[in-house]
């Protein structure tokens, strides 16, 4: 369970001005949840995801993980938590440019965890699920944007994380591939995994069992939309 | 763990020009470090050799010559004064005496030595007992056959040095109607020995007598005995010899050593200074290049940390890169330095008018390895600072603000 309590994240634009990327946002994610985070560009979705995944520290507020205040954790404990529990798909290209797709997917095993020969078979299987088998030896620069995104998803899944934090994983994909990925995520969620999904696409957002709407860094409760209740 | 080295190595290859800069500056640092350390090492050796040479703690000369004994060595004057050879044995029997080396002053000869014409004092020495010349030559391992000579650095030594490493270039000098092979050359001392030609005592005795050859020395006589005493015993031994009533004067020789030490000290200090400056400079250099490198790698570090890499893993990745570059660069630099020095050692010996004993190749290798280690260590240490700066920030910040 992840509980974000009154999370504020502010950046100082210049000496006088500060901007709130997030402004007292609270949300609780139970394990097994599929939370869709929606909102206009710049509303703070990526920031929220980063804070929930312990990649960034909030300016104010508390992140509770399984009842513990994560801000009190040491760097190595946070790293361990990320390595064992979290899988990330970022909005921007995030593959290591000097490693090919296969090496990138195996990276969490080889560099951080411990690599075993059977991991390679698992990687092959995940690559097949995201439709990248043909590209396993390609380098990131040789892939299209959508392919890179899918490779990043494969890498996020290799450690079999309990929580998947995905920032527009379908952003650069055509409908068919987007559906493939959504199907994958749903299947993943049905196996009891928690998913935090950022998307602009309200259609995709409905795949989740809950929706969090953000507007200018705040939870948007005006409910001006297609009537989906959360 | 192996993917750490793969990533590090591929990064080096990918940014080949920057890596070349990094390795290149490591190479230059290694080169300069090698050269300066090499000189310090050489000078330490020659200083040791020098103290042994001039470690003639006492000079024993016939009575009446005493006051001039030191001057004679410095000016390289050869005058005909003799004392019986038995003096050597008598002195040797004093327990506090460690070594005695007799020398016989023959004659000043006008001849041509290695294309250098001049008046050269010729002195005979006993290679078996010699402990002074032995350590004052560029090549300490050489032995002397009967008709071999050792020449001072001015007695054609400069020309000789050109051919120093050329085994086929054989130089001869004619003395008393006999051809002598030049086997070795003495380091410059700034003293009389620079012009002197040293031949073996037995050769001198053999040639003496036949009047037409121009050498006539009394039988069983010598001119001077160089004495090495146990440490701190020179005053005691001096008095012992004087009490023996050998009809000799005893002079202390230690003043000469200080002259040479004095000559070398500023150069030594300078070299140490150079080494320090080099280490600091190469550290800054690597730090600058590495700051750029780490900034390029900022996003990557953020991503690795997002995947669960702890700070130490990121440290290891970047420091591995610094280590690889440093190692590659410094090995090239050390090799270049070694090649440069050993290939031109005759020239270096000629132009540096200081006693330089070249390290043999195993010491050279040792210096090379030490330099490699030092430069690699500096690279890693210098890299540490910019790496640390990046690792202090949140992973998400590294990812957002880093470039790819
Ligand atoms: N490092 C930063 N410095 C200054 N402002 C920042 C920084 N990071 C984020 N912001 C601001 O915080 C706000 C929220 O950013 P965020 O990336 O979370 O938006 P988003 O909802 O993910 O947008 P998009 O849908 O376009 O990805 C933006 O206005 C952005 O300009
Ligand atoms: Mg975003």
XYZ file of C-alpha atoms and ligand atoms in Angstrom:
666
model
C 0.000 0.000 0.000
C 1.235 3.452 -0.922
C -0.334 6.451 0.744
C 0.503 9.941 -0.409
C -0.493 12.449 2.240
C -0.758 16.159 1.474
C 2.037 16.031 -1.043
C 3.337 19.392 -2.210
C 6.171 19.752 -4.660
C 7.345 23.231 -5.460
C 10.066 24.570 -7.690
C 11.530 28.004 -7.439
C 11.241 29.557 -10.873
C 13.338 32.547 -9.872
C 14.206 34.298 -6.626
C 10.721 35.550 -5.901
C 8.484 33.018 -7.602
C 7.816 29.439 -6.741
C 5.620 27.109 -8.721
C 3.712 24.222 -7.247
C 3.921 21.166 -9.435
C 1.802 19.444 -6.825
C -0.298 21.171 -4.208
C -1.488 19.144 -1.227
C -2.359 16.041 -3.154
C -3.469 12.980 -1.227
C -4.135 9.585 -2.667
C -4.016 6.025 -1.422
C -3.100 3.126 -3.651
C -4.020 -0.280 -2.349
C -2.121 -3.259 -3.554
C -3.818 -4.720 -6.619
C -5.134 -1.305 -7.631
C -4.992 -0.092 -11.192
C -4.895 3.654 -10.770
C -5.141 5.829 -13.832
C -3.758 9.342 -13.426
C -5.157 11.831 -15.898
C -5.013 15.541 -16.389
C -3.793 18.177 -18.785
C -0.165 18.666 -19.632
C 1.769 20.229 -16.805
C -0.759 19.223 -14.188
C 1.801 17.278 -12.201
C 1.201 13.675 -13.272
C 4.835 12.736 -13.840
C 5.850 14.501 -10.652
C 3.328 12.498 -8.690
C 4.550 9.256 -10.188
C 8.158 10.079 -9.350
C 7.271 10.844 -5.750
C 5.182 7.694 -5.421
C 8.114 5.665 -6.749
C 10.592 7.343 -4.349
C 12.504 8.877 -7.253
C 11.928 12.340 -5.881
C 11.284 13.823 -2.496
C 8.184 15.946 -1.878
C 8.661 19.479 -0.599
C 5.973 18.845 1.950
C 3.816 15.918 2.883
C 4.528 12.293 3.585
C 4.841 9.180 1.493
C 3.737 6.150 3.481
C 4.791 2.771 2.205
C 3.310 -0.168 4.051
C 2.780 2.183 6.950
C 6.344 3.493 7.019
C 7.428 7.065 6.397
C 9.630 6.645 3.327
C 11.363 9.990 3.841
C 13.124 8.411 6.763
C 14.563 5.661 4.627
C 18.224 5.666 3.716
C 19.300 5.879 0.121
C 20.149 2.208 0.001
C 16.794 1.230 1.466
C 15.005 3.340 -1.132
C 17.149 1.798 -3.850
C 16.382 -1.658 -2.553
C 12.677 -0.870 -2.502
C 12.798 0.331 -6.092
C 14.806 -2.664 -7.196
C 12.526 -5.203 -5.577
C 9.081 -3.639 -5.778
C 8.926 -1.066 -8.545
C 9.082 -1.086 -12.291
C 9.205 2.237 -14.129
C 8.287 3.261 -17.634
C 9.221 6.873 -18.224
C 7.689 9.446 -20.466
C 11.036 10.170 -22.106
C 13.419 7.711 -23.740
C 15.127 5.864 -20.962
C 17.126 3.032 -22.458
C 20.883 2.955 -21.951
C 22.183 3.953 -25.370
C 25.299 1.791 -25.217
C 23.400 -1.422 -24.559
C 21.214 -3.311 -27.001
C 17.576 -4.169 -26.273
C 18.339 -7.525 -24.696
C 21.094 -6.072 -22.507
C 18.839 -3.190 -21.528
C 16.039 -5.532 -20.527
C 18.447 -7.645 -18.482
C 20.110 -4.641 -16.885
C 18.120 -4.743 -13.632
C 19.383 -8.305 -13.263
C 22.979 -7.878 -14.365
C 23.840 -4.595 -12.774
C 21.595 -4.441 -9.776
C 20.299 -7.872 -8.909
C 21.936 -11.166 -9.672
C 21.856 -12.576 -13.148
C 20.988 -16.222 -13.667
C 20.994 -17.969 -17.049
C 17.244 -18.556 -16.937
C 16.703 -14.800 -16.786
C 17.577 -14.711 -20.453
C 14.657 -16.994 -21.285
C 12.364 -14.817 -19.219
C 13.615 -11.766 -21.072
C 12.955 -13.478 -24.412
C 9.420 -14.157 -23.307
C 8.725 -10.601 -22.201
C 10.200 -9.262 -25.415
C 7.828 -11.479 -27.312
C 4.883 -10.199 -25.291
C 5.718 -6.618 -26.212
C 6.440 -7.652 -29.813
C 10.148 -6.885 -29.910
C 11.693 -10.299 -30.472
C 13.063 -9.209 -33.834
C 14.763 -6.234 -32.245
C 16.465 -7.934 -29.339
C 19.936 -7.142 -30.654
C 19.165 -3.621 -31.851
C 20.518 -0.597 -30.065
C 18.101 2.089 -28.805
C 19.160 4.514 -31.541
C 18.005 1.936 -34.098
C 14.491 1.755 -32.663
C 11.407 3.856 -33.281
C 9.947 5.869 -30.411
C 7.199 3.310 -29.828
C 9.666 0.440 -29.903
C 11.838 2.184 -27.358
C 8.806 2.649 -25.146
C 7.956 -1.031 -25.389
C 11.538 -2.049 -24.661
C 11.413 0.159 -21.567
C 8.218 -1.610 -20.509
C 9.901 -4.969 -20.984
C 12.748 -3.802 -18.785
C 10.290 -2.614 -16.142
C 8.671 -6.051 -16.072
C 11.808 -8.199 -15.905
C 12.109 -7.965 -12.133
C 8.454 -9.000 -11.787
C 7.689 -5.860 -9.753
C 4.747 -5.606 -7.391
C 4.107 -2.070 -8.538
C 4.353 -0.813 -12.083
C 4.603 2.939 -12.551
C 4.052 3.746 -16.194
C 4.090 7.250 -17.656
C 2.188 7.162 -20.925
C 3.478 3.785 -22.026
C 1.191 3.974 -25.041
C 2.121 7.526 -25.902
C 3.896 6.915 -29.161
C 2.003 3.819 -30.202
C -0.538 3.109 -32.899
C -3.917 1.765 -31.827
C -3.040 -1.856 -32.374
C 0.158 -1.675 -30.320
C -1.523 0.498 -27.717
C -4.137 -2.170 -27.252
C -1.437 -4.812 -27.025
C 0.233 -2.901 -24.214
C -3.058 -2.199 -22.454
C -3.919 -5.874 -22.632
C -0.540 -6.662 -21.142
C -1.070 -4.237 -18.296
C -4.545 -5.542 -17.574
C -3.275 -9.077 -17.472
C -0.516 -7.970 -15.173
C -3.038 -6.269 -12.908
C -5.228 -9.359 -12.850
C -2.298 -11.269 -11.438
C -2.555 -9.026 -8.417
C 0.018 -6.398 -9.347
C -0.459 -2.725 -8.616
C -0.359 -0.321 -11.525
C -0.052 3.456 -11.582
C -0.690 4.586 -15.115
C -0.392 8.121 -16.415
C -2.254 8.731 -19.624
C -3.797 11.505 -21.635
C -6.192 9.089 -23.200
C -9.422 8.953 -21.270
C -10.392 5.781 -23.050
C -7.329 4.032 -21.673
C -7.906 5.538 -18.289
C -11.092 3.562 -18.029
C -9.082 0.372 -18.010
C -8.147 1.244 -14.439
C -10.391 0.576 -11.498
C -9.754 4.072 -10.194
C -8.970 7.417 -11.762
C -7.092 10.314 -10.234
C -7.636 13.617 -11.970
C -5.045 16.332 -11.624
C -5.441 19.987 -12.534
C -2.679 22.509 -11.908
C -1.145 20.281 -9.317
C -4.339 19.707 -7.399
C -6.759 16.864 -7.212
C -9.537 17.868 -9.556
C -12.923 17.065 -8.123
C -15.062 19.145 -10.448
C -15.892 15.928 -12.213
C -16.516 17.672 -15.521
C -16.151 14.689 -17.752
C -17.787 11.637 -19.109
C -19.251 10.664 -15.801
C -16.790 8.056 -14.775
C -16.886 7.753 -11.040
C -13.963 7.052 -8.784
C 28.771 -7.051 -12.346
C 30.291 -7.704 -15.750
C 27.717 -5.461 -17.427
C 29.219 -2.622 -15.420
C 32.491 -3.016 -17.289
C 30.643 -3.522 -20.574
C 28.750 -0.277 -20.105
C 31.910 1.526 -19.027
C 33.915 0.212 -21.958
C 31.187 0.938 -24.520
C 30.832 4.443 -23.167
C 34.518 4.979 -23.699
C 34.230 3.717 -27.260
C 31.070 5.679 -28.001
C 32.515 8.985 -26.892
C 35.811 8.166 -28.473
C 37.118 11.700 -28.873
C 36.365 12.603 -25.298
C 37.815 9.352 -24.131
C 40.877 10.125 -26.186
C 41.196 13.451 -24.386
C 40.868 11.759 -21.078
C 43.317 9.011 -21.931
C 45.581 11.549 -23.598
C 45.796 13.755 -20.562
C 46.410 10.697 -18.450
C 49.146 9.779 -20.911
C 50.788 13.188 -20.698
C 50.590 13.120 -16.947
C 52.093 9.654 -16.951
C 54.825 10.732 -19.339
C 55.866 13.729 -17.293
C 55.549 11.811 -14.095
C 57.653 9.044 -15.533
C 60.343 11.415 -16.727
C 60.567 13.387 -13.526
C 60.439 10.351 -11.332
C 63.021 8.766 -13.551
C 65.372 11.676 -13.022
C 64.834 11.644 -9.319
C 65.464 7.937 -9.269
C 68.601 8.335 -11.358
C 69.861 11.087 -9.175
C 69.226 9.162 -6.013
C 71.289 6.404 -7.475
C 74.089 8.633 -8.586
C 74.086 10.430 -5.290
C 74.604 7.103 -3.643
C 77.294 6.290 -6.155
C 78.799 9.698 -5.544
C 78.961 9.290 -1.833
C 80.691 6.005 -2.411
C 83.144 7.485 -4.818
C 83.986 10.430 -2.743
C 83.406 8.182 0.174
C 87.114 8.049 0.164
C 87.072 9.271 3.707
C 90.822 9.744 3.783
C 93.503 10.486 1.228
C 96.931 9.224 2.106
C 99.808 10.889 0.238
C 103.598 11.109 0.727
C 104.737 13.458 3.453
C 104.876 17.060 2.374
C 102.130 16.768 -0.252
C 99.433 16.744 2.384
C 98.177 20.285 2.158
C 97.620 19.981 -1.552
C 96.000 16.571 -1.592
C 92.476 17.863 -1.956
C 93.451 20.471 -4.517
C 95.186 17.875 -6.580
C 92.099 15.792 -6.956
C 90.005 18.825 -7.760
C 92.423 20.284 -10.265
C 93.426 16.985 -11.738
C 97.077 17.813 -11.537
C 99.457 14.956 -11.838
C 102.738 15.469 -10.179
C 105.434 12.943 -9.609
C 105.306 11.953 -5.971
C 105.582 8.447 -4.709
C 105.509 6.304 -1.630
C 106.102 2.603 -1.155
C 103.288 0.221 -1.999
C 103.613 -1.417 1.413
C 101.753 1.547 2.830
C 98.596 0.070 1.365
C 98.978 -3.187 3.259
C 99.778 -1.415 6.486
C 96.685 0.748 6.280
C 94.543 -2.192 5.307
C 95.460 -3.919 8.553
C 93.690 -1.274 10.636
C 90.406 -2.960 11.631
C 88.364 0.209 11.218
C 89.381 0.485 7.567
C 86.852 -0.947 5.164
C 88.466 -0.388 1.794
C 91.724 0.898 0.379
C 92.368 1.797 -3.229
C 95.826 2.823 -4.426
C 96.305 5.121 -7.372
C 99.491 5.972 -9.200
C 99.864 9.300 -10.947
C 101.663 8.667 -14.189
C 102.024 11.620 -16.452
C 100.110 14.268 -18.361
C 99.923 13.112 -21.945
C 99.129 15.072 -25.098
C 97.026 12.855 -27.262
C 93.775 12.559 -29.138
C 90.949 10.833 -27.345
C 87.745 10.212 -29.208
C 88.499 13.026 -31.592
C 89.282 15.384 -28.725
C 92.798 16.691 -28.644
C 94.279 17.766 -25.370
C 96.530 17.249 -22.391
C 95.165 14.473 -20.287
C 96.472 13.493 -16.884
C 96.880 9.736 -16.846
C 96.324 7.917 -13.577
C 96.665 4.229 -12.856
C 94.151 2.468 -10.643
C 93.698 -1.023 -9.322
C 90.356 -2.350 -10.610
C 90.287 -5.056 -7.943
C 90.483 -2.643 -5.070
C 88.882 0.375 -6.640
C 85.762 1.594 -4.906
C 85.594 5.096 -6.267
C 85.614 5.011 -10.070
C 83.477 1.882 -10.047
C 80.399 3.733 -8.939
C 80.986 6.855 -10.882
C 80.328 5.461 -14.321
C 77.200 5.242 -16.416
C 77.456 1.482 -16.747
C 78.410 -0.016 -13.430
C 78.470 -3.633 -14.557
C 81.406 -3.365 -16.945
C 84.698 -5.043 -16.129
C 88.099 -3.958 -17.341
C 90.620 -5.934 -19.305
C 94.266 -5.111 -19.033
C 94.395 -2.574 -21.842
C 91.067 -0.938 -21.129
C 90.758 2.611 -19.888
C 88.101 4.692 -18.200
C 87.926 8.312 -19.292
C 86.648 11.447 -17.639
C 83.677 13.177 -19.190
C 85.801 15.915 -20.749
C 88.543 13.635 -21.974
C 86.691 12.845 -25.153
C 83.837 11.634 -23.032
C 81.328 13.840 -24.771
C 82.161 12.331 -28.114
C 82.357 8.908 -26.678
C 78.863 9.175 -25.271
C 77.436 9.584 -28.736
C 78.460 6.024 -29.387
C 77.669 4.847 -25.933
C 74.984 2.373 -26.869
C 76.571 1.317 -30.108
C 78.272 -1.983 -29.470
C 80.161 -1.765 -32.760
C 81.570 1.650 -32.185
C 84.884 0.990 -30.559
C 87.046 3.896 -29.475
C 90.756 3.687 -28.914
C 93.282 6.005 -27.407
C 97.055 5.793 -27.757
C 98.973 6.146 -24.523
C 102.702 5.532 -24.203
C 102.800 3.911 -27.599
C 100.076 1.456 -26.827
C 96.466 1.310 -28.027
C 93.928 1.325 -25.223
C 90.265 0.473 -25.559
C 87.903 2.944 -23.974
C 85.618 0.853 -21.863
C 83.720 3.353 -19.790
C 83.215 7.022 -19.125
C 82.997 8.840 -15.833
C 80.240 11.174 -14.855
C 81.034 14.843 -14.851
C 82.207 16.051 -11.466
C 83.298 19.547 -12.213
C 86.654 18.456 -10.869
C 89.985 17.312 -12.184
C 88.815 13.804 -12.868
C 86.776 15.127 -15.779
C 89.943 15.326 -17.895
C 91.670 12.306 -16.521
C 92.276 8.980 -18.226
C 92.446 5.994 -15.904
C 94.357 2.870 -16.862
C 95.067 -0.305 -14.960
C 98.005 -0.371 -12.620
C 99.387 -3.596 -14.072
C 99.294 -2.162 -17.589
C 101.146 0.947 -16.418
C 103.802 -1.133 -14.688
C 104.241 -3.256 -17.785
C 104.788 -0.251 -20.023
C 107.093 1.520 -17.639
C 110.808 1.261 -18.118
C 111.130 1.155 -21.856
C 112.401 4.703 -22.059
C 111.398 5.390 -25.645
C 107.720 5.042 -24.648
C 107.985 8.016 -22.343
C 106.819 6.341 -19.152
C 109.195 5.821 -16.308
C 107.779 5.136 -12.898
C 109.641 3.745 -9.906
C 108.923 0.124 -9.055
C 106.533 -0.786 -6.210
C 105.543 2.797 -5.640
C 102.158 4.452 -5.568
C 101.066 8.079 -5.320
C 97.950 8.067 -3.205
C 95.797 5.693 -1.201
C 92.084 6.319 -1.001
C 90.699 4.998 2.258
C 87.145 4.169 3.216
C 86.640 3.799 6.941
C 83.813 2.523 9.032
C 81.202 5.221 9.551
C 82.408 7.921 11.914
C 85.851 6.394 12.279
C 87.738 8.658 9.865
C 89.294 10.806 12.587
C 90.348 7.732 14.505
C 91.869 6.020 11.473
C 93.644 9.238 10.512
C 95.375 9.272 13.868
C 96.146 5.560 13.654
C 97.885 6.032 10.310
C 99.819 9.025 11.558
C 100.999 7.004 14.531
C 102.365 4.290 12.239
C 105.195 6.566 11.116
C 104.760 5.729 7.461
C 106.137 9.057 6.353
C 102.787 10.081 4.911
C 100.264 12.868 5.166
C 96.616 12.085 5.729
C 93.882 14.390 4.449
C 90.175 14.136 4.859
C 88.218 13.674 1.654
C 84.706 14.293 2.829
C 84.573 17.909 1.726
C 84.378 16.764 -1.868
C 81.234 14.836 -1.335
C 79.432 17.899 -0.160
C 80.376 19.694 -3.339
C 78.549 17.100 -5.393
C 75.601 16.886 -3.053
C 75.317 20.602 -3.368
C 75.250 20.400 -7.134
C 72.489 17.856 -7.139
C 70.225 19.119 -4.406
C 68.455 21.913 -6.325
C 67.773 19.614 -9.255
C 66.379 17.034 -6.928
C 64.148 19.532 -5.234
C 63.003 20.766 -8.597
C 62.112 17.269 -9.702
C 60.112 16.622 -6.578
C 58.334 19.885 -7.129
C 57.621 18.878 -10.717
C 56.148 15.613 -9.567
C 53.881 17.344 -7.084
C 52.743 19.891 -9.641
C 52.136 17.117 -12.148
C 49.998 15.146 -9.774
C 47.903 18.164 -8.864
C 47.578 19.290 -12.465
C 46.610 15.949 -13.861
C 44.102 15.653 -11.056
C 42.461 18.916 -12.107
C 42.594 17.897 -15.733
C 40.831 14.620 -15.143
C 38.348 16.370 -12.898
C 37.443 18.868 -15.612
C 37.029 16.259 -18.282
C 35.149 14.056 -15.926
C 32.714 16.795 -14.956
C 31.667 16.941 -18.586
C 31.533 13.186 -18.762
C 29.398 12.886 -15.682
C 27.005 15.539 -16.933
C 26.553 13.535 -20.099
C 25.909 10.533 -17.989
C 23.526 12.305 -15.641
C 20.349 10.970 -17.140
C 21.757 7.480 -17.363
C 22.693 7.564 -13.701
C 19.161 8.690 -12.849
C 17.711 5.809 -14.831
C 19.994 3.277 -13.236
C 19.008 4.518 -9.831
C 15.341 4.344 -10.813
C 15.910 0.707 -11.637
C 17.157 0.242 -8.127
C 20.869 0.875 -8.424
C 22.170 2.136 -5.126
C 24.638 5.005 -5.095
C 27.562 2.619 -4.829
C 26.633 0.919 -8.081
C 26.595 4.239 -9.877
C 29.910 5.120 -8.276
C 31.381 1.900 -9.459
C 30.134 2.406 -13.009
C 31.635 5.851 -13.355
C 34.809 5.102 -11.500
C 35.261 2.036 -13.682
C 35.203 4.358 -16.653
C 37.725 6.694 -15.091
C 39.886 3.751 -14.206
C 39.816 2.296 -17.714
C 40.666 5.624 -19.329
C 43.333 6.319 -16.779
C 44.888 2.920 -17.195
C 44.920 3.001 -20.974
C 46.269 6.538 -21.072
C 48.906 6.109 -18.437
C 50.269 2.915 -19.923
C 50.776 4.698 -23.232
C 52.342 7.652 -21.465
C 54.689 5.550 -19.391
C 55.725 3.558 -22.445
C 56.360 6.730 -24.412
C 58.385 8.159 -21.542
C 60.471 5.021 -21.260
C 61.077 4.861 -24.995
C 62.013 8.512 -25.082
C 64.477 8.248 -22.243
C 66.133 4.961 -23.051
C 66.329 5.675 -26.740
C 68.131 8.945 -26.163
C 70.084 8.175 -23.101
C 73.457 8.880 -24.664
C 72.209 12.297 -25.650
C 70.704 12.924 -22.262
C 73.888 11.905 -20.517
C 75.788 14.291 -22.718
C 73.595 17.321 -22.268
C 72.813 16.967 -18.635
C 76.137 17.642 -17.054
C 75.153 15.846 -13.941
C 75.852 12.345 -12.859
C 72.894 10.309 -13.993
C 72.925 6.618 -13.464
C 70.294 5.163 -15.727
C 68.027 2.676 -14.004
C 68.213 -0.777 -15.496
C 65.130 -1.999 -17.282
C 63.567 -3.762 -14.292
C 63.708 -0.558 -12.266
C 62.401 1.226 -15.353
C 59.500 -1.194 -15.482
C 58.904 -0.630 -11.804
C 58.816 3.118 -12.318
C 56.434 2.641 -15.239
C 54.067 0.529 -13.172
C 54.225 2.937 -10.257
C 53.403 5.816 -12.596
C 50.492 3.896 -14.115
C 49.152 3.146 -10.699
C 49.556 6.745 -9.592
C 47.847 8.213 -12.650
C 45.013 5.681 -12.534
C 44.573 6.445 -8.863
C 44.523 10.165 -9.556
C 41.927 9.651 -12.300
C 39.656 7.741 -9.990
C 40.083 10.217 -7.147
C 39.498 13.193 -9.408
C 36.416 11.571 -10.919
C 35.030 11.081 -7.456
C 34.238 14.760 -6.963
C 31.933 15.332 -9.958
C 30.386 11.898 -9.515
C 29.579 12.716 -5.950
C 27.842 15.925 -6.951
C 25.456 14.069 -9.274
C 24.742 11.298 -6.847
C 23.617 13.705 -4.171
C 20.577 14.790 -6.153
C 17.309 12.894 -6.492
C 17.182 10.358 -9.334
C 14.221 12.095 -10.927
C 16.149 15.350 -11.091
C 19.099 13.621 -12.760
C 16.748 12.117 -15.294
C 14.924 15.335 -16.099
C 17.901 17.633 -16.269
C 20.423 15.267 -17.745
C 20.955 15.118 -21.459
C 21.180 12.059 -23.616
N 12.652 20.590 -12.289
C 11.628 21.419 -12.466
N 11.837 22.727 -12.352
C 10.818 23.599 -12.523
N 9.571 23.229 -12.789
C 9.315 21.916 -12.914
C 10.323 20.955 -12.760
N 9.751 19.732 -12.910
C 8.456 19.949 -13.167
N 8.183 21.244 -13.178
C 6.886 21.842 -13.410
O 5.954 21.101 -12.704
C 4.742 21.007 -13.431
C 4.303 19.577 -13.537
O 5.225 18.841 -14.316
P 4.924 17.341 -14.725
O 6.092 16.865 -15.481
O 4.581 16.580 -13.521
O 3.666 17.478 -15.680
P 2.839 16.357 -16.405
O 1.502 16.379 -15.812
O 3.570 15.085 -16.382
O 2.788 16.911 -17.885
P 2.825 16.122 -19.267
O 1.508 15.527 -19.442
O 3.105 17.170 -20.261
O 3.924 15.127 -19.131
C 5.020 21.655 -14.776
O 4.434 22.943 -14.801
C 6.503 21.768 -14.849
O 6.886 22.927 -15.547
Mg 4.560 13.951 -17.694
